[in-house]
Amino acid sequence: MDLKVILISLLLGVFCYCNPQKEGNECISANAKHCGECIQAGAKCGWCEQEDFLKQGEALSTRCDEVESLKERGCNDSQIQNPIGKKSIITNKPVTNRKKVTGVETNKPKPEEITQIQPQKLRLNLRSGQPQSFDLKFKRAEDYPIDLYYLMDLSYSMKDDLENVKNLGTSLMLEMKKITSDFHIGFGSFVEKTVMPYISTTPSKLLNPCTGDQNCTSPFSYKNVLSLTSDGNMFNSLVGKQQISGNLDSPEGGFDAIMQVAVCRKEIGWRNVTRLLVFSTDAGFHFAGDGKLGGIVLPNDGKCHLEDNVYTMSHYYDYPSIAHLVQKLSDNNIQTIFAVTEEFQPVYQELKNLIPKSAVGTLSANSSNVINLIIDAYNSLSSEVILDNSKLPEGVEIEYKSQCKNGVVNDKDDGRKCSNISIGDEVNFNITVTSKGCPNDGKSETIKIKPLGFTEEVEIILNFICDCQCQNNDVVKKSEKCSLNGTFECGACRCFEGRVGRNCECSSNDMATDDMDQTCRKDNSTDICSNNGECVCGTCECKKRPNPEERYSGQFCECDNFNCDRSGNKLCGGNGRCVCRECICDPMWSGRACDCSLDNSTCLATNKQICNGRGRCECGVCKCTDPKFQGPTCETCPTCPGVCAEHKLCVQCRAFGTGEKMKTCKEECSYFNLITVKDRNKLPQPNDYPYPVMHCKERDANDCWFYYTYAVNDTEREVHVVDKLDCPSGPDIIPIVAGVVAGIVLIGLALLLIWKLLMIIHDRREFAKFEKEKMNAKWDTGENPIYKSAVTTVVNPKYEGKC
């Protein structure tokens, strides 16, 4: 390729990059070279396969445009390729209307024969940018089978709880029979990884990890004690044989156990029914990364490792992460109920927020309330349906809208779910799938949508429309129309590699020569293609503008549709089309910028005369010839008496018999019809009549106001006037005098109260001062230190009191 062409291409690329395409013209900005590229650019894009559609200088990519634009440019409707997506339902089995039957039920359907979601399988043909929607129905079936697996922490702190769980089987069976006649129950237990520092590895502690005379079983990670069964007595029997174990740290290895319960479907005995996992503990949990304390660095592989119903790889694989656990629980449709003590309830509440379709219940100190906890949690989980979809192909988006019970409608993030659903309730979801482009080269993809916690799912086959029908029909390879150097398809040539030109007539190696450039110069000028295009094989191909709606055209790209005169900052005044730099005006418009209207309706005055008979109409605007008048219809006269002032005296004399024209009223004021009304609200309003109504407010010599309206109805003049004058009233003396007297009295009372308060404060200060001085005046009653008594007493030391 010539260096000049390469430089021009690079400059165009930089120019387009710096000037982003105008929004809403994705078809043109796609620069599509064939029909397949065009229809992938957007849902509104079409490809014109009409052979003579392109005008001189227009590039091949201009065949791709919005469908309506193609029609306006002259493309026949039957020649526009615009494939439409569609949907087809493959399997549409109705939801099951099943009723619970007491006693022995005949013809009882198998779990896989019960349908709660409809449809079950469908196919969507998706075109880029064109959404496809379908309705999905969900109905909770009555007497739906339930599998419940009870996973219990058997560390020493759960000793009291184990005693209550030993009789759980038959009791829970009786309660669950009220919900379903098909109930299976299983039991598993867990403690901790069997390595330091989680447990003591001394030989004696491995045999009995408990202290003192407590007899405990050896520590273990997870043990499947009883696979799912309908025999409640077997549950009681096997659980009754379980013994408490022990470990060193507070958090437990429950996540290892949950992972094995989720992925070991065959060993646990899960059926394709409602699956419940009850996780009972009084402690926290270890998660991914904690295994490093015991030298375990391999991430959990999410696979089943049960041998003789015991998890054997706890010392080899780390604890699973929360995200990994969420994935496996969701993949296996397991709903989790965390039955934990009150101390750890906040921790598991946060965990519940990360695990869809899970619930948290507060366990009593000895697990005595576990049955009620399970029933309440099950009812809470089953009353909410949440839709989830498998991983979407690149470029595919999905939106949900739900129509729930009692007319509640949700969209966006809440559109996936409905709450407060009872058995037998039916809810509907509207699901919209949209594709952008053609992922994976247009190969079919399959996605699945299912309600979380349920085994049923909707299978959706996605077929992508990546090519036009004309690319499969009437395709001529090495067509003579393409100089035997390309394939003729969809009305245009698709050149082989190394060939260019509208008819593939040139080689890309020698497409720019002096001889070919000569044919691209208008009138032997020096400008090739008027500097608005490239010379390709001796023919001008006009360059594109940053705005896709602006185009160069013509044999030498000398024309364009954007350099015409403007009016009101609009091309051709918005009233015409720009063709080769000249405006072609719409009907009723003229002028170089199509800004002169030929419609005189805008010049009509209220009296139905053009410019009120005082001017001429030019381009829809009045040019007033009488200098006293102005305005859009020459009806405004600033120096003329106002309408209200003009008719004031006549209205006054006819309505009230007063004013300057009182004596000549009959002779001078009979030119209008007078209609009286009771109040101002009864006066005509501007919107009440098809002709203008002027509202007036005037004052007479007695300072009284009167209100009226003036209007011209065809040739008659009408005046509506309020029959009562609005006269000012004098002041009301009594309230004023009473107010002044009351104010003086109140002010006097306030002053007396203030004086009294000041006197009380003064008296109390004086009394306090008096009391203080009185206390200071008292004589000192102490003994005088210089006083000596007149009597002296002498004691004989030898005297012993004997006579």
mmCIF file of N, CA and C in Angstrom, residues 407-520:
data_model
loop_
_atom_site.group_PDB
_atom_site.id
_atom_site.type_symbol
_atom_site.label_atom_id
_atom_site.label_comp_id
_atom_site.label_asym_id
_atom_site.label_seq_id
_atom_site.Cartn_x
_atom_site.Cartn_y
_atom_site.Cartn_z
ATOM 1 N N GLY A 407 -50.130 -8.764 43.957
ATOM 2 C CA GLY A 407 -49.851 -7.711 42.983
ATOM 3 C C GLY A 407 -48.533 -7.001 43.156
ATOM 4 N N VAL A 408 -47.620 -7.534 43.972
ATOM 5 C CA VAL A 408 -46.319 -6.896 44.190
ATOM 6 C C VAL A 408 -45.432 -7.138 42.968
ATOM 7 N N VAL A 409 -44.868 -6.053 42.427
ATOM 8 C CA VAL A 409 -44.008 -6.137 41.246
ATOM 9 C C VAL A 409 -42.610 -5.650 41.622
ATOM 10 N N ASN A 410 -41.600 -6.464 41.300
ATOM 11 C CA ASN A 410 -40.206 -6.113 41.590
ATOM 12 C C ASN A 410 -39.406 -6.137 40.297
ATOM 13 N N ASP A 411 -38.384 -5.294 40.233
ATOM 14 C CA ASP A 411 -37.491 -5.317 39.080
ATOM 15 C C ASP A 411 -36.061 -5.102 39.549
ATOM 16 N N LYS A 412 -35.151 -5.040 38.584
ATOM 17 C CA LYS A 412 -33.719 -4.906 38.851
ATOM 18 C C LYS A 412 -33.243 -6.039 39.767
ATOM 19 N N ASP A 413 -32.517 -5.708 40.860
ATOM 20 C CA ASP A 413 -31.965 -6.759 41.723
ATOM 21 C C ASP A 413 -33.068 -7.544 42.440
ATOM 22 N N ASP A 414 -34.165 -6.855 42.793
ATOM 23 C CA ASP A 414 -35.256 -7.533 43.486
ATOM 24 C C ASP A 414 -36.147 -8.309 42.539
ATOM 25 N N GLY A 415 -35.935 -8.169 41.232
ATOM 26 C CA GLY A 415 -36.770 -8.875 40.271
ATOM 27 C C GLY A 415 -36.545 -10.369 40.247
ATOM 28 N N ARG A 416 -35.476 -10.830 40.908
ATOM 29 C CA ARG A 416 -35.173 -12.261 40.944
ATOM 30 C C ARG A 416 -36.020 -13.026 41.949
ATOM 31 N N LYS A 417 -36.662 -12.334 42.895
ATOM 32 C CA LYS A 417 -37.256 -13.063 44.012
ATOM 33 C C LYS A 417 -38.678 -12.627 44.319
ATOM 34 N N CYS A 418 -39.387 -13.525 44.990
ATOM 35 C CA CYS A 418 -40.719 -13.249 45.541
ATOM 36 C C CYS A 418 -40.758 -13.836 46.949
ATOM 37 N N SER A 419 -41.409 -13.124 47.854
ATOM 38 C CA SER A 419 -41.484 -13.544 49.255
ATOM 39 C C SER A 419 -42.927 -13.811 49.657
ATOM 40 N N ASN A 420 -43.062 -14.390 50.861
ATOM 41 C CA ASN A 420 -44.380 -14.680 51.449
ATOM 42 C C ASN A 420 -45.212 -15.592 50.559
ATOM 43 N N ILE A 421 -44.559 -16.610 49.996
ATOM 44 C CA ILE A 421 -45.257 -17.549 49.114
ATOM 45 C C ILE A 421 -45.721 -18.746 49.938
ATOM 46 N N SER A 422 -46.990 -19.069 49.837
ATOM 47 C CA SER A 422 -47.547 -20.235 50.523
ATOM 48 C C SER A 422 -47.652 -21.390 49.537
ATOM 49 N N ILE A 423 -47.885 -22.576 50.092
ATOM 50 C CA ILE A 423 -48.050 -23.753 49.242
ATOM 51 C C ILE A 423 -49.255 -23.542 48.330
ATOM 52 N N GLY A 424 -49.054 -23.794 47.042
ATOM 53 C CA GLY A 424 -50.133 -23.612 46.077
ATOM 54 C C GLY A 424 -50.143 -22.257 45.415
ATOM 55 N N ASP A 425 -49.346 -21.296 45.936
ATOM 56 C CA ASP A 425 -49.295 -19.968 45.321
ATOM 57 C C ASP A 425 -48.508 -20.016 44.019
ATOM 58 N N GLU A 426 -48.941 -19.213 43.070
ATOM 59 C CA GLU A 426 -48.300 -19.160 41.766
ATOM 60 C C GLU A 426 -47.743 -17.761 41.535
ATOM 61 N N VAL A 427 -46.473 -17.668 41.177
ATOM 62 C CA VAL A 427 -45.852 -16.377 40.880
ATOM 63 C C VAL A 427 -45.248 -16.443 39.487
ATOM 64 N N ASN A 428 -45.091 -15.260 38.885
ATOM 65 C CA ASN A 428 -44.597 -15.193 37.514
ATOM 66 C C ASN A 428 -43.382 -14.279 37.430
ATOM 67 N N PHE A 429 -42.462 -14.652 36.570
ATOM 68 C CA PHE A 429 -41.267 -13.866 36.316
ATOM 69 C C PHE A 429 -41.195 -13.575 34.819
ATOM 70 N N ASN A 430 -40.819 -12.354 34.487
ATOM 71 C CA ASN A 430 -40.528 -12.004 33.101
ATOM 72 C C ASN A 430 -39.014 -11.859 32.970
ATOM 73 N N ILE A 431 -38.428 -12.662 32.108
ATOM 74 C CA ILE A 431 -36.967 -12.727 31.971
ATOM 75 C C ILE A 431 -36.583 -12.222 30.589
ATOM 76 N N THR A 432 -35.649 -11.286 30.553
ATOM 77 C CA THR A 432 -35.202 -10.683 29.299
ATOM 78 C C THR A 432 -33.723 -10.982 29.094
ATOM 79 N N VAL A 433 -33.398 -11.540 27.933
ATOM 80 C CA VAL A 433 -32.014 -11.876 27.587
ATOM 81 C C VAL A 433 -31.589 -10.997 26.413
ATOM 82 N N THR A 434 -30.437 -10.363 26.546
ATOM 83 C CA THR A 434 -29.918 -9.479 25.497
ATOM 84 C C THR A 434 -28.470 -9.850 25.197
ATOM 85 N N SER A 435 -28.136 -9.856 23.920
ATOM 86 C CA SER A 435 -26.766 -10.176 23.498
ATOM 87 C C SER A 435 -26.133 -8.965 22.850
ATOM 88 N N LYS A 436 -24.847 -8.775 23.100
ATOM 89 C CA LYS A 436 -24.059 -7.742 22.441
ATOM 90 C C LYS A 436 -23.027 -8.428 21.562
ATOM 91 N N GLY A 437 -23.252 -8.375 20.255
ATOM 92 C CA GLY A 437 -22.328 -9.033 19.350
ATOM 93 C C GLY A 437 -22.603 -10.523 19.257
ATOM 94 N N CYS A 438 -21.607 -11.258 18.800
ATOM 95 C CA CYS A 438 -21.728 -12.709 18.614
ATOM 96 C C CYS A 438 -20.620 -13.413 19.387
ATOM 97 N N PRO A 439 -20.867 -13.828 20.622
ATOM 98 C CA PRO A 439 -19.817 -14.506 21.394
ATOM 99 C C PRO A 439 -19.488 -15.868 20.814
ATOM 100 N N ASN A 440 -18.252 -16.251 20.988
ATOM 101 C CA ASN A 440 -17.778 -17.573 20.571
ATOM 102 C C ASN A 440 -18.091 -17.872 19.107
ATOM 103 N N ASP A 441 -17.856 -16.856 18.263
ATOM 104 C CA ASP A 441 -18.033 -17.034 16.816
ATOM 105 C C ASP A 441 -19.432 -17.491 16.447
ATOM 106 N N GLY A 442 -20.416 -17.114 17.248
ATOM 107 C CA GLY A 442 -21.798 -17.423 16.904
ATOM 108 C C GLY A 442 -22.248 -18.825 17.247
ATOM 109 N N LYS A 443 -21.423 -19.587 17.940
ATOM 110 C CA LYS A 443 -21.829 -20.940 18.305
ATOM 111 C C LYS A 443 -22.922 -20.890 19.376
ATOM 112 N N SER A 444 -23.777 -21.902 19.354
ATOM 113 C CA SER A 444 -24.876 -21.954 20.324
ATOM 114 C C SER A 444 -24.336 -22.126 21.738
ATOM 115 N N GLU A 445 -25.017 -21.528 22.681
ATOM 116 C CA GLU A 445 -24.673 -21.650 24.089
ATOM 117 C C GLU A 445 -25.923 -22.078 24.859
ATOM 118 N N THR A 446 -25.708 -22.693 25.998
ATOM 119 C CA THR A 446 -26.832 -23.121 26.839
ATOM 120 C C THR A 446 -26.651 -22.541 28.234
ATOM 121 N N ILE A 447 -27.668 -21.876 28.727
ATOM 122 C CA ILE A 447 -27.667 -21.390 30.106
ATOM 123 C C ILE A 447 -28.855 -22.005 30.828
ATOM 124 N N LYS A 448 -28.778 -22.012 32.147
ATOM 125 C CA LYS A 448 -29.845 -22.596 32.947
ATOM 126 C C LYS A 448 -30.275 -21.623 34.041
ATOM 127 N N ILE A 449 -31.569 -21.590 34.273
ATOM 128 C CA ILE A 449 -32.151 -20.764 35.334
ATOM 129 C C ILE A 449 -32.913 -21.684 36.269
ATOM 130 N N LYS A 450 -32.695 -21.515 37.567
ATOM 131 C CA LYS A 450 -33.389 -22.370 38.524
ATOM 132 C C LYS A 450 -33.687 -21.585 39.787
ATOM 133 N N PRO A 451 -34.733 -21.979 40.501
ATOM 134 C CA PRO A 451 -34.979 -21.397 41.816
ATOM 135 C C PRO A 451 -34.009 -22.001 42.829
ATOM 136 N N LEU A 452 -33.334 -21.156 43.596
ATOM 137 C CA LEU A 452 -32.373 -21.655 44.573
ATOM 138 C C LEU A 452 -33.063 -22.586 45.563
ATOM 139 N N GLY A 453 -32.399 -23.709 45.834
ATOM 140 C CA GLY A 453 -32.946 -24.673 46.781
ATOM 141 C C GLY A 453 -33.859 -25.693 46.141
ATOM 142 N N PHE A 454 -34.078 -25.603 44.838
ATOM 143 C CA PHE A 454 -34.926 -26.551 44.128
ATOM 144 C C PHE A 454 -34.109 -27.210 43.027
ATOM 145 N N THR A 455 -34.455 -28.446 42.705
ATOM 146 C CA THR A 455 -33.697 -29.192 41.709
ATOM 147 C C THR A 455 -34.154 -28.904 40.289
ATOM 148 N N GLU A 456 -35.344 -28.384 40.133
ATOM 149 C CA GLU A 456 -35.849 -28.113 38.784
ATOM 150 C C GLU A 456 -35.164 -26.888 38.201
ATOM 151 N N GLU A 457 -35.071 -26.846 36.859
ATOM 152 C CA GLU A 457 -34.401 -25.743 36.197
ATOM 153 C C GLU A 457 -34.955 -25.557 34.793
ATOM 154 N N VAL A 458 -34.727 -24.379 34.262
ATOM 155 C CA VAL A 458 -35.126 -24.062 32.894
ATOM 156 C C VAL A 458 -33.870 -24.035 32.032
ATOM 157 N N GLU A 459 -33.888 -24.810 30.965
ATOM 158 C CA GLU A 459 -32.751 -24.856 30.048
ATOM 159 C C GLU A 459 -33.046 -23.936 28.864
ATOM 160 N N ILE A 460 -32.110 -23.013 28.604
ATOM 161 C CA ILE A 460 -32.285 -22.038 27.530
ATOM 162 C C ILE A 460 -31.142 -22.197 26.532
ATOM 163 N N ILE A 461 -31.496 -22.524 25.301
ATOM 164 C CA ILE A 461 -30.506 -22.641 24.226
ATOM 165 C C ILE A 461 -30.435 -21.292 23.512
ATOM 166 N N LEU A 462 -29.249 -20.726 23.472
ATOM 167 C CA LEU A 462 -29.051 -19.420 22.844
ATOM 168 C C LEU A 462 -28.410 -19.599 21.478
ATOM 169 N N ASN A 463 -29.118 -19.185 20.439
ATOM 170 C CA ASN A 463 -28.577 -19.153 19.087
ATOM 171 C C ASN A 463 -28.357 -17.693 18.704
ATOM 172 N N PHE A 464 -27.210 -17.381 18.157
ATOM 173 C CA PHE A 464 -26.858 -15.999 17.855
ATOM 174 C C PHE A 464 -26.961 -15.730 16.351
ATOM 175 N N ILE A 465 -27.677 -14.658 16.000
ATOM 176 C CA ILE A 465 -27.818 -14.262 14.599
ATOM 177 C C ILE A 465 -26.603 -13.407 14.237
ATOM 178 N N CYS A 466 -25.688 -13.999 13.496
ATOM 179 C CA CYS A 466 -24.433 -13.316 13.177
ATOM 180 C C CYS A 466 -24.315 -12.974 11.695
ATOM 181 N N ASP A 467 -25.133 -13.584 10.855
ATOM 182 C CA ASP A 467 -25.065 -13.349 9.416
ATOM 183 C C ASP A 467 -26.456 -13.057 8.878
ATOM 184 N N CYS A 468 -26.483 -12.427 7.720
ATOM 185 C CA CYS A 468 -27.749 -12.133 7.056
ATOM 186 C C CYS A 468 -28.156 -13.313 6.171
ATOM 187 N N GLN A 469 -29.434 -13.341 5.832
ATOM 188 C CA GLN A 469 -29.928 -14.410 4.971
ATOM 189 C C GLN A 469 -29.288 -14.329 3.593
ATOM 190 N N CYS A 470 -29.009 -13.102 3.155
ATOM 191 C CA CYS A 470 -28.423 -12.942 1.825
ATOM 192 C C CYS A 470 -26.992 -13.449 1.754
ATOM 193 N N GLN A 471 -26.355 -13.679 2.896
ATOM 194 C CA GLN A 471 -25.002 -14.234 2.884
ATOM 195 C C GLN A 471 -25.011 -15.742 2.678
ATOM 196 N N ASN A 472 -26.199 -16.314 2.750
ATOM 197 C CA ASN A 472 -26.335 -17.750 2.511
ATOM 198 C C ASN A 472 -27.007 -18.037 1.173
ATOM 199 N N ASN A 473 -27.788 -17.069 0.690
ATOM 200 C CA ASN A 473 -28.500 -17.236 -0.578
ATOM 201 C C ASN A 473 -27.913 -16.283 -1.623
ATOM 202 N N ASP A 474 -27.984 -16.708 -2.871
ATOM 203 C CA ASP A 474 -27.582 -15.867 -4.014
ATOM 204 C C ASP A 474 -26.158 -15.321 -3.854
ATOM 205 N N VAL A 475 -25.273 -16.148 -3.335
ATOM 206 C CA VAL A 475 -23.871 -15.752 -3.214
ATOM 207 C C VAL A 475 -23.115 -16.278 -4.440
ATOM 208 N N VAL A 476 -22.402 -15.389 -5.090
ATOM 209 C CA VAL A 476 -21.651 -15.774 -6.290
ATOM 210 C C VAL A 476 -20.174 -15.537 -6.032
ATOM 211 N N LYS A 477 -19.427 -16.619 -5.958
ATOM 212 C CA LYS A 477 -17.985 -16.499 -5.767
ATOM 213 C C LYS A 477 -17.310 -16.227 -7.114
ATOM 214 N N LYS A 478 -16.258 -15.443 -7.080
ATOM 215 C CA LYS A 478 -15.554 -15.022 -8.298
ATOM 216 C C LYS A 478 -16.547 -14.468 -9.307
ATOM 217 N N SER A 479 -17.371 -13.557 -8.826
ATOM 218 C CA SER A 479 -18.413 -12.975 -9.671
ATOM 219 C C SER A 479 -17.813 -12.021 -10.691
ATOM 220 N N GLU A 480 -18.427 -11.981 -11.879
ATOM 221 C CA GLU A 480 -17.999 -11.042 -12.904
ATOM 222 C C GLU A 480 -18.244 -9.602 -12.455
ATOM 223 N N LYS A 481 -19.269 -9.412 -11.606
ATOM 224 C CA LYS A 481 -19.534 -8.070 -11.072
ATOM 225 C C LYS A 481 -18.387 -7.603 -10.183
ATOM 226 N N CYS A 482 -17.620 -8.542 -9.707
ATOM 227 C CA CYS A 482 -16.490 -8.223 -8.835
ATOM 228 C C CYS A 482 -15.168 -8.459 -9.563
ATOM 229 N N SER A 483 -15.197 -8.395 -10.903
ATOM 230 C CA SER A 483 -13.987 -8.567 -11.725
ATOM 231 C C SER A 483 -13.318 -9.905 -11.472
ATOM 232 N N LEU A 484 -14.117 -10.908 -11.107
ATOM 233 C CA LEU A 484 -13.633 -12.257 -10.791
ATOM 234 C C LEU A 484 -12.652 -12.267 -9.627
ATOM 235 N N ASN A 485 -12.634 -11.152 -8.869
ATOM 236 C CA ASN A 485 -11.685 -11.029 -7.753
ATOM 237 C C ASN A 485 -12.399 -10.892 -6.409
ATOM 238 N N GLY A 486 -13.645 -11.315 -6.353
ATOM 239 C CA GLY A 486 -14.378 -11.214 -5.099
ATOM 240 C C GLY A 486 -15.690 -11.971 -5.157
ATOM 241 N N THR A 487 -16.364 -12.003 -4.034
ATOM 242 C CA THR A 487 -17.659 -12.677 -3.915
ATOM 243 C C THR A 487 -18.761 -11.626 -3.890
ATOM 244 N N PHE A 488 -19.747 -11.833 -4.761
ATOM 245 C CA PHE A 488 -20.872 -10.895 -4.782
ATOM 246 C C PHE A 488 -21.951 -11.409 -3.834
ATOM 247 N N GLU A 489 -22.195 -10.665 -2.763
ATOM 248 C CA GLU A 489 -23.204 -11.055 -1.777
ATOM 249 C C GLU A 489 -23.877 -9.813 -1.235
ATOM 250 N N CYS A 490 -25.160 -9.958 -0.979
ATOM 251 C CA CYS A 490 -25.939 -8.877 -0.359
ATOM 252 C C CYS A 490 -25.805 -7.566 -1.130
ATOM 253 N N GLY A 491 -25.761 -7.663 -2.493
ATOM 254 C CA GLY A 491 -25.762 -6.467 -3.320
ATOM 255 C C GLY A 491 -24.431 -5.775 -3.451
ATOM 256 N N ALA A 492 -23.349 -6.344 -2.938
ATOM 257 C CA ALA A 492 -22.039 -5.690 -2.991
ATOM 258 C C ALA A 492 -20.943 -6.735 -3.110
ATOM 259 N N CYS A 493 -19.784 -6.258 -3.531
ATOM 260 C CA CYS A 493 -18.635 -7.149 -3.686
ATOM 261 C C CYS A 493 -17.867 -7.254 -2.370
ATOM 262 N N ARG A 494 -17.494 -8.473 -2.071
ATOM 263 C CA ARG A 494 -16.614 -8.731 -0.927
ATOM 264 C C ARG A 494 -15.299 -9.216 -1.511
ATOM 265 N N CYS A 495 -14.340 -8.305 -1.610
ATOM 266 C CA CYS A 495 -13.111 -8.571 -2.360
ATOM 267 C C CYS A 495 -12.229 -9.596 -1.657
ATOM 268 N N PHE A 496 -11.508 -10.342 -2.517
ATOM 269 C CA PHE A 496 -10.502 -11.249 -1.984
ATOM 270 C C PHE A 496 -9.351 -10.432 -1.421
ATOM 271 N N GLU A 497 -8.522 -11.095 -0.636
ATOM 272 C CA GLU A 497 -7.388 -10.407 -0.028
ATOM 273 C C GLU A 497 -6.460 -9.869 -1.112
ATOM 274 N N GLY A 498 -6.061 -8.614 -0.953
ATOM 275 C CA GLY A 498 -5.168 -7.993 -1.916
ATOM 276 C C GLY A 498 -5.879 -7.237 -3.011
ATOM 277 N N ARG A 499 -7.244 -7.297 -3.031
ATOM 278 C CA ARG A 499 -8.007 -6.593 -4.051
ATOM 279 C C ARG A 499 -8.831 -5.481 -3.405
ATOM 280 N N VAL A 500 -8.955 -4.362 -4.105
ATOM 281 C CA VAL A 500 -9.710 -3.220 -3.580
ATOM 282 C C VAL A 500 -10.567 -2.658 -4.701
ATOM 283 N N GLY A 501 -11.404 -1.681 -4.315
ATOM 284 C CA GLY A 501 -12.304 -1.052 -5.272
ATOM 285 C C GLY A 501 -13.719 -1.562 -5.092
ATOM 286 N N ARG A 502 -14.678 -0.743 -5.571
ATOM 287 C CA ARG A 502 -16.075 -1.148 -5.415
ATOM 288 C C ARG A 502 -16.355 -2.449 -6.149
ATOM 289 N N ASN A 503 -15.666 -2.684 -7.266
ATOM 290 C CA ASN A 503 -15.828 -3.919 -8.035
ATOM 291 C C ASN A 503 -14.576 -4.788 -7.981
ATOM 292 N N CYS A 504 -13.732 -4.566 -6.962
ATOM 293 C CA CYS A 504 -12.497 -5.349 -6.763
ATOM 294 C C CYS A 504 -11.607 -5.309 -7.998
ATOM 295 N N GLU A 505 -11.631 -4.177 -8.701
ATOM 296 C CA GLU A 505 -10.940 -4.100 -9.972
ATOM 297 C C GLU A 505 -9.468 -3.771 -9.848
ATOM 298 N N CYS A 506 -9.001 -3.428 -8.663
ATOM 299 C CA CYS A 506 -7.610 -3.008 -8.507
ATOM 300 C C CYS A 506 -6.892 -3.870 -7.475
ATOM 301 N N SER A 507 -5.580 -3.867 -7.632
ATOM 302 C CA SER A 507 -4.736 -4.510 -6.646
ATOM 303 C C SER A 507 -4.320 -3.480 -5.610
ATOM 304 N N SER A 508 -4.251 -3.888 -4.374
ATOM 305 C CA SER A 508 -3.883 -2.941 -3.312
ATOM 306 C C SER A 508 -2.442 -2.484 -3.438
ATOM 307 N N ASN A 509 -1.629 -3.192 -4.217
ATOM 308 C CA ASN A 509 -0.214 -2.819 -4.348
ATOM 309 C C ASN A 509 -0.010 -1.653 -5.310
ATOM 310 N N ASP A 510 -0.914 -1.512 -6.281
ATOM 311 C CA ASP A 510 -0.699 -0.447 -7.276
ATOM 312 C C ASP A 510 -1.952 0.408 -7.442
ATOM 313 N N MET A 511 -2.705 0.551 -6.350
ATOM 314 C CA MET A 511 -3.974 1.285 -6.481
ATOM 315 C C MET A 511 -3.737 2.790 -6.559
ATOM 316 N N ALA A 512 -2.592 3.302 -6.132
ATOM 317 C CA ALA A 512 -2.336 4.752 -6.159
ATOM 318 C C ALA A 512 -1.249 5.049 -7.185
ATOM 319 N N THR A 513 -1.681 5.452 -8.367
ATOM 320 C CA THR A 513 -0.738 5.839 -9.424
ATOM 321 C C THR A 513 -1.147 7.203 -9.958
ATOM 322 N N ASP A 514 -0.235 7.851 -10.701
ATOM 323 C CA ASP A 514 -0.538 9.181 -11.233
ATOM 324 C C ASP A 514 -1.700 9.134 -12.205
ATOM 325 N N ASP A 515 -1.774 8.076 -13.019
ATOM 326 C CA ASP A 515 -2.861 7.987 -13.999
ATOM 327 C C ASP A 515 -4.213 7.878 -13.295
ATOM 328 N N MET A 516 -4.252 7.077 -12.253
ATOM 329 C CA MET A 516 -5.514 6.935 -11.531
ATOM 330 C C MET A 516 -5.867 8.205 -10.783
ATOM 331 N N ASP A 517 -4.865 8.891 -10.231
ATOM 332 C CA ASP A 517 -5.131 10.127 -9.499
ATOM 333 C C ASP A 517 -5.697 11.201 -10.418
ATOM 334 N N GLN A 518 -5.299 11.165 -11.706
ATOM 335 C CA GLN A 518 -5.757 12.189 -12.630
ATOM 336 C C GLN A 518 -7.277 12.169 -12.769
ATOM 337 N N THR A 519 -7.854 11.002 -12.771
ATOM 338 C CA THR A 519 -9.311 10.878 -12.916
ATOM 339 C C THR A 519 -10.054 11.297 -11.659
ATOM 340 N N CYS A 520 -9.319 11.524 -10.569
ATOM 341 C CA CYS A 520 -9.951 11.920 -9.307
ATOM 342 C C CYS A 520 -9.841 13.415 -9.066
#
